[in-house]
PDB file of C-alpha atoms in Angstrom:
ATOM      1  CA  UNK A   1      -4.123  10.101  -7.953  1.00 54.00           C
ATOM      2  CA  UNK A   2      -2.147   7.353  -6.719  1.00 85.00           C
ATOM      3  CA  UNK A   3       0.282   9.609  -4.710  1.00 91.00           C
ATOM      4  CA  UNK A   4      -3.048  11.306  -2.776  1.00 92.00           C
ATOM      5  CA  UNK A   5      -4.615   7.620  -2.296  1.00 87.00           C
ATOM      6  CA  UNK A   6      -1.159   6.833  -0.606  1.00 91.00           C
ATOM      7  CA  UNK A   7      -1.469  10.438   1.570  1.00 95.00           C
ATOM      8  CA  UNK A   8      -5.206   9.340   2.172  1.00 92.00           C
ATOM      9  CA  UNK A   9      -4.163   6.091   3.713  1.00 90.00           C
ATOM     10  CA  UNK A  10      -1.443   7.428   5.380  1.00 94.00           C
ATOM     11  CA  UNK A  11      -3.467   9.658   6.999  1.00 95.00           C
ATOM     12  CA  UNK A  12      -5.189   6.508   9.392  1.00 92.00           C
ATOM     13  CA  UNK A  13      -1.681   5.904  11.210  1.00 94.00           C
ATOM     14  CA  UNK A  14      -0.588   9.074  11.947  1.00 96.00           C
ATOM     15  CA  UNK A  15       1.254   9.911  15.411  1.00 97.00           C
ATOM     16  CA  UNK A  16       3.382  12.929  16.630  1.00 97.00           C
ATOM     17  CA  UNK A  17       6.460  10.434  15.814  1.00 98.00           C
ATOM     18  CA  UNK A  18       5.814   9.783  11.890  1.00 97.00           C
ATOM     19  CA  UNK A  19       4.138  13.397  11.374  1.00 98.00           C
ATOM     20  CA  UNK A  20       5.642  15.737  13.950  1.00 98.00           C
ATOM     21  CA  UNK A  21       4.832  18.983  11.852  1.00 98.00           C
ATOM     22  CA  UNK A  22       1.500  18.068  11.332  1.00 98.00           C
ATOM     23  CA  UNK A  23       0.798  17.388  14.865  1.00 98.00           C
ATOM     24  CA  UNK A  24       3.231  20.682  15.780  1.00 98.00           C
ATOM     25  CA  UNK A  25       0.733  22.953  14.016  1.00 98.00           C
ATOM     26  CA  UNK A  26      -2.838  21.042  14.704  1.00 98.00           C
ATOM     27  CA  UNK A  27      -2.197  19.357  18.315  1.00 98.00           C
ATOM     28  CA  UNK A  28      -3.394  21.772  20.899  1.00 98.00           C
ATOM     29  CA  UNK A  29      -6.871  20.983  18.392  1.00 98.00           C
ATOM     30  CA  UNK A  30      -6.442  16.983  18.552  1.00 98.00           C
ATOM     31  CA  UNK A  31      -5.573  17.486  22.101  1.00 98.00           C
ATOM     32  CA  UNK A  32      -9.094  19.052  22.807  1.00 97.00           C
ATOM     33  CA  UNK A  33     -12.064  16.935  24.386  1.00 97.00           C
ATOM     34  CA  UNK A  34     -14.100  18.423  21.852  1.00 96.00           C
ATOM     35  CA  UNK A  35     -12.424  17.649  19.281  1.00 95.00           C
ATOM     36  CA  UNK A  36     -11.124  13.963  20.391  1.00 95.00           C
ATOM     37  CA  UNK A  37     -15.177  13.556  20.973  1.00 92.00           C
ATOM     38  CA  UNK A  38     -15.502  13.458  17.041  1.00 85.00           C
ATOM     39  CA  UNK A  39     -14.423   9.887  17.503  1.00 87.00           C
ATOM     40  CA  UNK A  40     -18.105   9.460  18.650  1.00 84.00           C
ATOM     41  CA  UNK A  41     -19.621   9.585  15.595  1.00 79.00           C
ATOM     42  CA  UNK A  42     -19.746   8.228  12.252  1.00 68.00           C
ATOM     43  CA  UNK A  43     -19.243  10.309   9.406  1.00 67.00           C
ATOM     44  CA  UNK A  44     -19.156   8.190   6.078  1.00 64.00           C
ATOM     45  CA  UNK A  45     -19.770   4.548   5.976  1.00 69.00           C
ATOM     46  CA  UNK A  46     -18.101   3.555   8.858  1.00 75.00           C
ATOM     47  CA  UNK A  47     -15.525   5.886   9.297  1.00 80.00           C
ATOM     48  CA  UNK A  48     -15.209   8.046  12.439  1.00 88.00           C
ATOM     49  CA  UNK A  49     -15.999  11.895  12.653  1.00 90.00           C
ATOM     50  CA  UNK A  50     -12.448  12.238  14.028  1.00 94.00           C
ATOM     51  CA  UNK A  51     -10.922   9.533  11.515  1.00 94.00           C
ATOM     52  CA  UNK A  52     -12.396  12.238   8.492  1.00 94.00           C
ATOM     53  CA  UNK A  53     -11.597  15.429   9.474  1.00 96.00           C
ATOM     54  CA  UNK A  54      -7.872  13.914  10.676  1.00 97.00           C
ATOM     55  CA  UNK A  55      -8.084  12.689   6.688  1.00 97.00           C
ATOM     56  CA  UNK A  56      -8.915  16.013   4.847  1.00 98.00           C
ATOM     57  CA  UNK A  57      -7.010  18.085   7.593  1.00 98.00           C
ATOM     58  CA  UNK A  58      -3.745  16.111   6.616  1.00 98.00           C
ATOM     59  CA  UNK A  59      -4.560  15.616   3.138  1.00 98.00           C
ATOM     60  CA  UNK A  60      -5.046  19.387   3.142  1.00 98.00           C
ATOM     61  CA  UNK A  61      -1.935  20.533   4.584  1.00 98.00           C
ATOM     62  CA  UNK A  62      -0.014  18.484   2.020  1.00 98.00           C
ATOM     63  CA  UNK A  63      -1.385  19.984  -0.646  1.00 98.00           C
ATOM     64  CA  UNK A  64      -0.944  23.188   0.534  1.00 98.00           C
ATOM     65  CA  UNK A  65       2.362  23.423   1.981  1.00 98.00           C
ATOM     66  CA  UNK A  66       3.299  21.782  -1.930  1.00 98.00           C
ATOM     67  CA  UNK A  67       1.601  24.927  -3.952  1.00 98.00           C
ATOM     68  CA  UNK A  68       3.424  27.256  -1.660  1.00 98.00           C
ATOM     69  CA  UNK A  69       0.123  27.965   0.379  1.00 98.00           C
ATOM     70  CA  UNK A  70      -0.727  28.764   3.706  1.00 98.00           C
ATOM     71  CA  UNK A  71      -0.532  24.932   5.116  1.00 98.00           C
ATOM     72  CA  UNK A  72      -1.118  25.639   8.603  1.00 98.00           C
ATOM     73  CA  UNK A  73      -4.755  27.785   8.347  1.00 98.00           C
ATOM     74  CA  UNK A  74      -5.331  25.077   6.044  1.00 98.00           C
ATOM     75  CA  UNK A  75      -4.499  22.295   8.279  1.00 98.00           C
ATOM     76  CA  UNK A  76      -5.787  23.918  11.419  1.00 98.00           C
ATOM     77  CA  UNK A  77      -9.299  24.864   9.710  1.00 98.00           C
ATOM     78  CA  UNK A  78      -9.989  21.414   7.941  1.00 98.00           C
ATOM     79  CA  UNK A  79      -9.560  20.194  11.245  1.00 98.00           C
ATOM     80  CA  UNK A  80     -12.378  22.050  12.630  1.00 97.00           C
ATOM     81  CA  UNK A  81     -14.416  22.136   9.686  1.00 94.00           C
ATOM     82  CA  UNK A  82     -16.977  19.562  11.164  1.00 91.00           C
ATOM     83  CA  UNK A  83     -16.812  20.165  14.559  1.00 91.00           C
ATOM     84  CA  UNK A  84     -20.408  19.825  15.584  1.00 80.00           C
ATOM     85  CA  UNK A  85     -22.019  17.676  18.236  1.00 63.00           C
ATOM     86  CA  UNK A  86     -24.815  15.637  16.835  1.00 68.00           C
ATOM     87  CA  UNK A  87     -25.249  12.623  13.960  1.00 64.00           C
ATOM     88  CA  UNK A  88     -25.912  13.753  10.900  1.00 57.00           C
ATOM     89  CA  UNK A  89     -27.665  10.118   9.998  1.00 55.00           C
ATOM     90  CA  UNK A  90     -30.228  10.094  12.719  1.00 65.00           C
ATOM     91  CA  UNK A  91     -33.349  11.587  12.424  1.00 67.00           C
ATOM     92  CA  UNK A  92     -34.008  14.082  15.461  1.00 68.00           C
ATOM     93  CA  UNK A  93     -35.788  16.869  16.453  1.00 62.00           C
ATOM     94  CA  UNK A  94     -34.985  18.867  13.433  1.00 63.00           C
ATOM     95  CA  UNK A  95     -32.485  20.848  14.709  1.00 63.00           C
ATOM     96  CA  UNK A  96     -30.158  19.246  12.068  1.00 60.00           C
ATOM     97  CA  UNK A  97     -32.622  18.939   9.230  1.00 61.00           C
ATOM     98  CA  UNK A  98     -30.689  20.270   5.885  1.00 54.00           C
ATOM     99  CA  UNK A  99     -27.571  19.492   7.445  1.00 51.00           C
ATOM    100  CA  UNK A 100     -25.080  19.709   4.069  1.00 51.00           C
ATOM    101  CA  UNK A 101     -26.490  22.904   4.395  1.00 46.00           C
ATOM    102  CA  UNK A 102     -26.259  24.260   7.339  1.00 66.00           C
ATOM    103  CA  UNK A 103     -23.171  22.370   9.077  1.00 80.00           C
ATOM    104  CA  UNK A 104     -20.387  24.271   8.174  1.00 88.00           C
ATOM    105  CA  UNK A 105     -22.369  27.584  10.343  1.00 86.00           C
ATOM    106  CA  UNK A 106     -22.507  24.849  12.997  1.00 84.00           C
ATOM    107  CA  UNK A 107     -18.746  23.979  13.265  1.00 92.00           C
ATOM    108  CA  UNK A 108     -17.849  27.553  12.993  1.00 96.00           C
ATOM    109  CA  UNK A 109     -19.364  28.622  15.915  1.00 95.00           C
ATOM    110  CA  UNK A 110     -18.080  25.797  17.834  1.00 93.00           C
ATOM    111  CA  UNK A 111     -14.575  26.137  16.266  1.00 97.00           C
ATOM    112  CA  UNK A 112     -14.792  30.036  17.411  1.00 97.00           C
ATOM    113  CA  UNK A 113     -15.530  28.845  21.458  1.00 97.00           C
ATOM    114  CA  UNK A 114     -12.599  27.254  21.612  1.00 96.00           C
ATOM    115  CA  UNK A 115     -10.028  28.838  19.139  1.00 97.00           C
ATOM    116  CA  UNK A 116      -9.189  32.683  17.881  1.00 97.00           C
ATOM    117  CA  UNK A 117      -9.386  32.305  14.082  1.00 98.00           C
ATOM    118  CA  UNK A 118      -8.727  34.025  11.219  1.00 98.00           C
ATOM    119  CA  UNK A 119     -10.418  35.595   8.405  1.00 98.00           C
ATOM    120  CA  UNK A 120      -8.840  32.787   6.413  1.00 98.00           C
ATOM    121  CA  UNK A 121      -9.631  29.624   8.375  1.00 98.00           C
ATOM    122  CA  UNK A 122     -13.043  31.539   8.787  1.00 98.00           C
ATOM    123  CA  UNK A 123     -13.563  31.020   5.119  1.00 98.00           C
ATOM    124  CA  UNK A 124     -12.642  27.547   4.704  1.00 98.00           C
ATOM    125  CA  UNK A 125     -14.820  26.509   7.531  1.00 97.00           C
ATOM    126  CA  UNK A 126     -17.449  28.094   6.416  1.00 96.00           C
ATOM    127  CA  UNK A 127     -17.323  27.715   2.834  1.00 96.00           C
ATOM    128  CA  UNK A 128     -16.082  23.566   2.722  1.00 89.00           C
ATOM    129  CA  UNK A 129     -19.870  22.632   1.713  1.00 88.00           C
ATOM    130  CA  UNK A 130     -19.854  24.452  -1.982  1.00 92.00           C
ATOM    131  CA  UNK A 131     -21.354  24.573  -4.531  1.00 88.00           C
ATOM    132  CA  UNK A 132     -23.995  22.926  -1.761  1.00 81.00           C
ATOM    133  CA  UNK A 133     -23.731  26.556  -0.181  1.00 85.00           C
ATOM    134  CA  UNK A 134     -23.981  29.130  -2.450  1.00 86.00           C
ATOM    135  CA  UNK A 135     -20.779  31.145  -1.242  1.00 89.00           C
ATOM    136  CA  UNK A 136     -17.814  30.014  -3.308  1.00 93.00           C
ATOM    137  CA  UNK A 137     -14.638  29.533  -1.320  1.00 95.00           C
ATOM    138  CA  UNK A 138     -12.313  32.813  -1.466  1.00 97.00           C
ATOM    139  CA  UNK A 139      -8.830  31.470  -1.093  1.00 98.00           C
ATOM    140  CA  UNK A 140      -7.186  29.211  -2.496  1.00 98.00           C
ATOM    141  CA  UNK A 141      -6.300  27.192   0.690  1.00 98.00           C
ATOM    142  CA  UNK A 142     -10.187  27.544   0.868  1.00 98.00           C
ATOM    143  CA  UNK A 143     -10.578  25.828  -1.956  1.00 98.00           C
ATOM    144  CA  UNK A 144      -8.027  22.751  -1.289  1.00 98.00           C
ATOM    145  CA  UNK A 145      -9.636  21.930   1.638  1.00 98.00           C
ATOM    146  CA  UNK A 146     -13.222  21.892   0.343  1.00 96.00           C
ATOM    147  CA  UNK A 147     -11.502  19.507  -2.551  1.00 97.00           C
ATOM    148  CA  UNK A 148      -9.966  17.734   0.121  1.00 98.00           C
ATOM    149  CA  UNK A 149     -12.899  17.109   2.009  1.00 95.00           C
ATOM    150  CA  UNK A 150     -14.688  15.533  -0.624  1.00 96.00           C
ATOM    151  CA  UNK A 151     -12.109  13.338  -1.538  1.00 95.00           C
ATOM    152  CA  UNK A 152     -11.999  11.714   1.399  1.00 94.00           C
ATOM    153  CA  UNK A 153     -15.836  11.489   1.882  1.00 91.00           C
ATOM    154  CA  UNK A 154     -15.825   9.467  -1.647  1.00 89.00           C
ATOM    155  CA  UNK A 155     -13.234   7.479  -0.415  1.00 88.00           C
ATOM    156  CA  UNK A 156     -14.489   6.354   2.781  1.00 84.00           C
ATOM    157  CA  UNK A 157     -17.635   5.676   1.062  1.00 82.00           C
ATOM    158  CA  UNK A 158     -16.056   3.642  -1.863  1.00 78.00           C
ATOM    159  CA  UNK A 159     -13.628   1.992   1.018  1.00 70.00           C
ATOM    160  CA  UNK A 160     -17.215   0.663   2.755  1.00 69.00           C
ATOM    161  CA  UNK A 161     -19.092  -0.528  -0.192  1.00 63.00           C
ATOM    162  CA  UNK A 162     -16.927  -1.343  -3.469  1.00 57.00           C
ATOM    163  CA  UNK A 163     -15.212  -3.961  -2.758  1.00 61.00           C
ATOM    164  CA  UNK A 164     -12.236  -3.241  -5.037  1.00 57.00           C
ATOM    165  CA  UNK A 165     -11.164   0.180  -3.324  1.00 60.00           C
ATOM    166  CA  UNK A 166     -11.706  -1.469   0.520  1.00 59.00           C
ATOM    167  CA  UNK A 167      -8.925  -4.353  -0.663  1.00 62.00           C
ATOM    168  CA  UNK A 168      -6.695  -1.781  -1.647  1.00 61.00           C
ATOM    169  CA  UNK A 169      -6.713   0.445   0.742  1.00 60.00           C
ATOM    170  CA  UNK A 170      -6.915  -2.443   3.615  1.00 61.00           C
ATOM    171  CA  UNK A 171      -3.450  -4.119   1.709  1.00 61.00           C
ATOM    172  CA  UNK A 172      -1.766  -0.439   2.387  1.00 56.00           C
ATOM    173  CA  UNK A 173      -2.845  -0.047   5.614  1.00 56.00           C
TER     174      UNK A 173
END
């Protein structure tokens, strides 16, 4: 665990100069306005939209490009994988009531305006919610990044309220 905590942490300073590949396969995404507006919002705690996904997207392509997977649908899809406009934590109109539920349909259809994807980073966008959705994830890099994603959401919520994990991870930082 300790080597993924240290990946995890990592993952709040990263640049084009200390992860070039990373940012070779997922810039043109980072570089979006749509994307870069994820910084808007608050996802866990206090931790930015942007600052999560840029967590389980890296996290992600670690772990797969180590078990010989496809590391680059994986990191391209787990950086889309919440890509939708709205905050979760504030009641509205409705139009995001059930949202564990029905985000992931959200994010795809925004992910599919701007980028061609395929069948695989389909699946992981769509399928990074389960067991909350009912569809299982089909692929393995499917999988890793629905793992990944709620790794990090435990983490950023442990960082923001126990106060053992947030002097940790603020001495690594």
């Amino acid at each position: 665990m300790s080597k993924m905590f240290d990946a995890y942490v990592r993952s709040y300073s990263l640049t084009r100069e200390n992860a070039p590949e990373f940012f070779e396969i997922v810039g043109d995404i980072y570089d979006t306005p749509e994307f870069r507006s994820m910084a808007e919002y608050i996802q866990h705690a206090d931790i930015t939209r942007l600052q999560h996904i840029m967590s389980v997207a890296y996290l992600s392509y670690l772990i797969a490009k180590e078990k010989g997977r496809n590391y680059v649908s994986a990191a391209r899809a787990a950086m889309l994988h919440d890509l939708f406009y709205y905050d979760w934590h504030v009641p509205g109109d409705g139009s995001h009531r059930l949202h564990g539920y029905r985000h992931p349909r959200f994010a795809y259809n925004n992910a599919k305006k701007l980028f061609e994807l395929t069948k695989l980073e389909e699946d992981i966008i769509l399928r990074h919610m389960w067991p909350l959705t009912p569809k299982p994830p089909r692929y393995p890099e499917s999988m890793i990044v629905c793992l990944c994603d709620k790794y990090c959401a435990n983490r950023e919520s442990a960082i923001k309220l126990i106060p053992y994990f947030r002097n940790k991870f603020n001495s690594l930082r």
